mmCIF file of C-alpha atoms in Angstrom:
data_model
loop_
_atom_site.group_PDB
_atom_site.id
_atom_site.type_symbol
_atom_site.label_atom_id
_atom_site.label_comp_id
_atom_site.label_asym_id
_atom_site.label_seq_id
_atom_site.Cartn_x
_atom_site.Cartn_y
_atom_site.Cartn_z
ATOM 1 C CA UNK X 9 65.521 -23.321 79.303
ATOM 2 C CA UNK X 10 64.197 -19.756 79.816
ATOM 3 C CA UNK X 11 62.376 -17.487 77.405
ATOM 4 C CA UNK X 12 61.769 -13.800 77.806
ATOM 5 C CA UNK X 13 58.290 -12.074 77.222
ATOM 6 C CA UNK X 14 57.935 -8.116 77.463
ATOM 7 C CA UNK X 15 54.801 -6.635 77.987
ATOM 8 C CA UNK X 16 53.259 -3.225 78.575
ATOM 9 C CA UNK X 17 49.646 -2.533 79.434
ATOM 10 C CA UNK X 18 49.481 0.424 81.710
ATOM 11 C CA UNK X 19 51.306 0.902 84.899
ATOM 12 C CA UNK X 20 54.281 -1.517 85.305
ATOM 13 C CA UNK X 21 53.390 -2.198 89.037
ATOM 14 C CA UNK X 22 50.019 -3.749 87.970
ATOM 15 C CA UNK X 23 51.736 -6.036 85.268
ATOM 16 C CA UNK X 24 54.373 -7.112 87.397
ATOM 17 C CA UNK X 25 52.235 -8.168 90.367
ATOM 18 C CA UNK X 26 50.052 -10.115 88.088
ATOM 19 C CA UNK X 27 52.674 -12.266 86.455
ATOM 20 C CA UNK X 28 54.571 -12.921 89.728
ATOM 21 C CA UNK X 29 51.361 -15.068 90.436
ATOM 22 C CA UNK X 30 51.986 -17.632 87.637
ATOM 23 C CA UNK X 31 53.808 -20.931 87.758
ATOM 24 C CA UNK X 32 56.876 -21.039 85.429
ATOM 25 C CA UNK X 33 57.583 -17.616 85.571
ATOM 26 C CA UNK X 34 61.178 -17.205 87.167
ATOM 27 C CA UNK X 35 61.290 -13.454 87.234
ATOM 28 C CA UNK X 36 59.423 -10.212 86.443
ATOM 29 C CA UNK X 37 61.263 -7.015 86.182
ATOM 30 C CA UNK X 38 59.635 -3.658 85.910
ATOM 31 C CA UNK X 39 61.172 -1.356 83.174
ATOM 32 C CA UNK X 40 61.289 0.622 80.087
ATOM 33 C CA UNK X 41 61.272 -0.293 76.281
ATOM 34 C CA UNK X 42 59.890 0.577 72.776
ATOM 35 C CA UNK X 43 61.535 4.327 72.776
ATOM 36 C CA UNK X 44 64.482 6.114 71.702
ATOM 37 C CA UNK X 45 66.229 7.355 74.965
ATOM 38 C CA UNK X 46 69.384 5.109 75.864
ATOM 39 C CA UNK X 47 69.117 6.240 79.446
ATOM 40 C CA UNK X 48 65.506 6.449 80.400
ATOM 41 C CA UNK X 49 64.200 7.454 83.851
ATOM 42 C CA UNK X 50 60.851 7.270 85.266
ATOM 43 C CA UNK X 51 60.703 11.153 84.779
ATOM 44 C CA UNK X 52 61.872 11.011 81.254
ATOM 45 C CA UNK X 53 59.273 7.995 80.438
ATOM 46 C CA UNK X 54 56.521 9.995 82.100
ATOM 47 C CA UNK X 55 57.157 13.061 79.928
ATOM 48 C CA UNK X 56 56.232 10.914 77.068
ATOM 49 C CA UNK X 57 59.067 12.671 75.134
ATOM 50 C CA UNK X 58 61.332 9.601 74.741
ATOM 51 C CA UNK X 59 58.735 7.110 73.445
ATOM 52 C CA UNK X 60 59.431 4.313 75.985
ATOM 53 C CA UNK X 61 56.384 2.478 77.545
ATOM 54 C CA UNK X 62 56.252 1.273 81.128
ATOM 55 C CA UNK X 63 56.768 -2.476 80.525
ATOM 56 C CA UNK X 64 57.733 -5.846 82.346
ATOM 57 C CA UNK X 65 60.338 -8.601 81.316
ATOM 58 C CA UNK X 66 58.933 -11.834 82.264
ATOM 59 C CA UNK X 67 61.541 -14.704 82.135
ATOM 60 C CA UNK X 68 59.694 -17.931 82.188
ATOM 61 C CA UNK X 69 60.125 -21.664 81.657
ATOM 62 C CA UNK X 70 58.161 -22.445 78.373
ATOM 63 C CA UNK X 71 57.985 -26.253 79.457
ATOM 64 C CA UNK X 72 55.670 -24.999 82.388
ATOM 65 C CA UNK X 73 53.746 -22.069 80.988
ATOM 66 C CA UNK X 74 53.831 -21.090 77.200
ATOM 67 C CA UNK X 75 53.804 -17.600 75.701
ATOM 68 C CA UNK X 76 50.255 -18.016 74.289
ATOM 69 C CA UNK X 77 49.229 -18.528 78.146
ATOM 70 C CA UNK X 78 51.218 -15.402 78.983
ATOM 71 C CA UNK X 79 49.288 -13.694 76.178
ATOM 72 C CA UNK X 80 45.828 -14.778 77.460
ATOM 73 C CA UNK X 81 46.749 -13.461 81.003
ATOM 74 C CA UNK X 82 48.087 -10.160 79.430
ATOM 75 C CA UNK X 83 44.942 -9.627 77.562
ATOM 76 C CA UNK X 84 42.767 -10.287 80.412
ATOM 77 C CA UNK X 85 44.393 -7.955 82.781
ATOM 78 C CA UNK X 86 44.382 -4.702 80.707
ATOM 79 C CA UNK X 87 42.224 -2.993 78.057
ATOM 80 C CA UNK X 88 44.100 -3.434 74.777
ATOM 81 C CA UNK X 89 41.308 -1.188 73.076
ATOM 82 C CA UNK X 90 42.240 2.005 74.805
ATOM 83 C CA UNK X 91 45.088 3.762 72.954
ATOM 84 C CA UNK X 92 47.870 5.200 75.228
ATOM 85 C CA UNK X 93 45.632 4.886 78.330
ATOM 86 C CA UNK X 94 44.647 2.296 81.099
ATOM 87 C CA UNK X 95 41.954 3.629 83.269
ATOM 88 C CA UNK X 96 43.136 6.968 84.898
ATOM 89 C CA UNK X 97 46.764 6.270 83.737
ATOM 90 C CA UNK X 98 47.142 8.481 80.417
ATOM 91 C CA UNK X 99 49.955 8.813 78.168
ATOM 92 C CA UNK X 100 52.123 6.812 75.694
ATOM 93 C CA UNK X 101 54.007 5.233 78.324
ATOM 94 C CA UNK X 102 50.870 3.397 79.351
ATOM 95 C CA UNK X 103 50.295 2.020 75.765
ATOM 96 C CA UNK X 104 49.460 -1.596 75.179
ATOM 97 C CA UNK X 105 52.591 -3.071 73.675
ATOM 98 C CA UNK X 106 54.083 -6.426 73.040
ATOM 99 C CA UNK X 107 57.996 -6.436 72.513
ATOM 100 C CA UNK X 108 58.696 -9.755 70.968
ATOM 101 C CA UNK X 109 62.204 -11.427 71.381
ATOM 102 C CA UNK X 110 61.777 -14.072 68.491
ATOM 103 C CA UNK X 111 59.897 -14.302 65.266
ATOM 104 C CA UNK X 112 57.700 -17.151 66.756
ATOM 105 C CA UNK X 113 56.581 -14.748 69.659
ATOM 106 C CA UNK X 114 55.637 -12.274 66.939
ATOM 107 C CA UNK X 115 53.492 -14.593 65.008
ATOM 108 C CA UNK X 116 51.741 -15.761 68.094
ATOM 109 C CA UNK X 117 51.035 -12.180 69.308
ATOM 110 C CA UNK X 118 49.788 -11.297 66.022
ATOM 111 C CA UNK X 119 47.513 -14.353 65.966
ATOM 112 C CA UNK X 120 46.188 -13.421 69.579
ATOM 113 C CA UNK X 121 45.490 -10.078 68.549
ATOM 114 C CA UNK X 122 43.528 -11.360 65.394
ATOM 115 C CA UNK X 123 41.606 -13.854 67.607
ATOM 116 C CA UNK X 124 40.761 -11.105 70.089
ATOM 117 C CA UNK X 125 39.748 -8.657 67.454
ATOM 118 C CA UNK X 126 37.418 -11.156 65.837
ATOM 119 C CA UNK X 127 35.753 -11.610 69.155
ATOM 120 C CA UNK X 128 35.407 -7.868 69.739
ATOM 121 C CA UNK X 129 34.118 -7.348 66.198
ATOM 122 C CA UNK X 130 31.291 -9.638 66.847
ATOM 123 C CA UNK X 131 29.996 -7.921 69.956
ATOM 124 C CA UNK X 132 26.140 -7.862 70.338
ATOM 125 C CA UNK X 133 23.951 -5.338 72.266
ATOM 126 C CA UNK X 134 21.288 -7.159 74.464
ATOM 127 C CA UNK X 135 22.995 -10.164 73.218
ATOM 128 C CA UNK X 136 21.624 -10.262 69.526
ATOM 129 C CA UNK X 137 21.898 -6.593 67.829
ATOM 130 C CA UNK X 138 25.259 -6.148 66.278
ATOM 131 C CA UNK X 139 27.365 -3.033 67.831
ATOM 132 C CA UNK X 140 27.317 -0.001 65.885
ATOM 133 C CA UNK X 141 30.435 1.051 67.793
ATOM 134 C CA UNK X 142 33.373 -1.211 66.545
ATOM 135 C CA UNK X 143 35.990 -1.833 69.021
ATOM 136 C CA UNK X 144 39.538 -2.038 67.779
ATOM 137 C CA UNK X 145 42.427 -3.775 69.466
ATOM 138 C CA UNK X 146 45.509 -1.114 69.297
ATOM 139 C CA UNK X 147 48.049 -3.258 70.914
ATOM 140 C CA UNK X 148 51.450 -2.617 69.219
ATOM 141 C CA UNK X 149 53.579 -5.589 68.436
ATOM 142 C CA UNK X 150 57.168 -4.834 67.908
ATOM 143 C CA UNK X 151 60.622 -6.381 68.031
ATOM 144 C CA UNK X 152 62.550 -5.637 71.355
ATOM 145 C CA UNK X 153 65.679 -3.694 70.798
ATOM 146 C CA UNK X 154 66.691 -3.027 74.442
ATOM 147 C CA UNK X 155 64.864 -3.460 77.672
ATOM 148 C CA UNK X 156 66.026 -0.966 80.563
ATOM 149 C CA UNK X 157 65.369 -2.055 84.024
ATOM 150 C CA UNK X 158 63.358 0.676 85.933
ATOM 151 C CA UNK X 159 64.664 2.252 89.238
ATOM 152 C CA UNK X 160 64.943 -0.193 92.082
ATOM 153 C CA UNK X 161 61.964 1.624 94.179
ATOM 154 C CA UNK X 162 59.615 0.407 91.223
ATOM 155 C CA UNK X 163 60.720 -3.315 91.712
ATOM 156 C CA UNK X 164 58.261 -5.496 93.623
ATOM 157 C CA UNK X 165 56.043 -2.520 94.289
ATOM 158 C CA UNK X 166 52.911 -4.236 95.136
ATOM 159 C CA UNK X 167 54.816 -6.643 97.325
ATOM 160 C CA UNK X 168 56.298 -3.732 99.332
ATOM 161 C CA UNK X 169 53.201 -1.396 99.245
ATOM 162 C CA UNK X 170 50.070 -3.575 99.158
ATOM 163 C CA UNK X 171 48.047 -0.782 101.144
ATOM 164 C CA UNK X 172 48.933 2.143 98.853
ATOM 165 C CA UNK X 173 45.368 3.205 97.574
ATOM 166 C CA UNK X 174 46.579 2.991 93.886
ATOM 167 C CA UNK X 175 47.403 -0.694 94.527
ATOM 168 C CA UNK X 176 44.276 -1.602 96.348
ATOM 169 C CA UNK X 177 42.036 0.318 93.480
ATOM 170 C CA UNK X 178 44.230 -1.126 90.453
ATOM 171 C CA UNK X 179 46.154 -4.069 91.283
ATOM 172 C CA UNK X 180 43.942 -6.053 93.828
ATOM 173 C CA UNK X 181 41.246 -6.469 91.248
ATOM 174 C CA UNK X 182 43.576 -7.677 88.556
ATOM 175 C CA UNK X 183 45.271 -10.380 90.580
ATOM 176 C CA UNK X 184 41.545 -11.391 92.020
ATOM 177 C CA UNK X 185 40.697 -11.801 88.289
ATOM 178 C CA UNK X 186 43.806 -14.002 87.594
ATOM 179 C CA UNK X 187 42.982 -16.108 90.545
ATOM 180 C CA UNK X 188 39.354 -16.617 89.260
ATOM 181 C CA UNK X 189 40.132 -17.038 85.620
ATOM 182 C CA UNK X 190 43.659 -18.604 85.457
ATOM 183 C CA UNK X 191 43.521 -21.119 88.639
ATOM 184 C CA UNK X 192 45.455 -23.895 86.473
ATOM 185 C CA UNK X 193 48.332 -21.174 85.953
ATOM 186 C CA UNK X 194 48.733 -20.160 89.357
ATOM 187 C CA UNK X 195 51.921 -21.041 91.386
ATOM 188 C CA UNK X 196 51.610 -22.944 94.466
ATOM 189 C CA UNK X 197 50.895 -20.807 97.659
ATOM 190 C CA UNK X 198 54.185 -21.567 99.145
ATOM 191 C CA UNK X 199 56.216 -20.900 95.931
ATOM 192 C CA UNK X 200 56.797 -17.081 96.249
ATOM 193 C CA UNK X 201 58.749 -15.483 93.273
#
């Protein structure tokens, strides 16, 4: 069977490229969700007026990779503590968001956020002084109403344009981190998505 996960964590080019590296992932589609405009375009989403986020829809085989593993990768490759921002990308379209397709996904997402928050709440300065600056996870968890595919020129963006400076600066380090920290989840080299 196939299940769908929908995540937003900054620019969809970055998230799309990362999840294509994982075994059990059947497809990754860049798109828009979480807003009110029934006909979103890149321009309308970037305006911030229609409420959509840049997201990816990940179709995966839960017998090969489960939702919790996808969540682990998701939280590792973006900063869930910055509201409406990832690095230099600023705006509501870049917010950290999980759009769930089942009540089970919602429960797992909430549990993952709770665990991450407990780790962040116990941060220490110099390894032993409790931090006076609490860090809060601001990832939204909402049910998916509709996923809208982004324009074709956004699909497989990193694959098509790996040498664009934005890709080199933002995407390459995320892929390197996944290859370093999630080796067991990587698809075989000869198994391109």
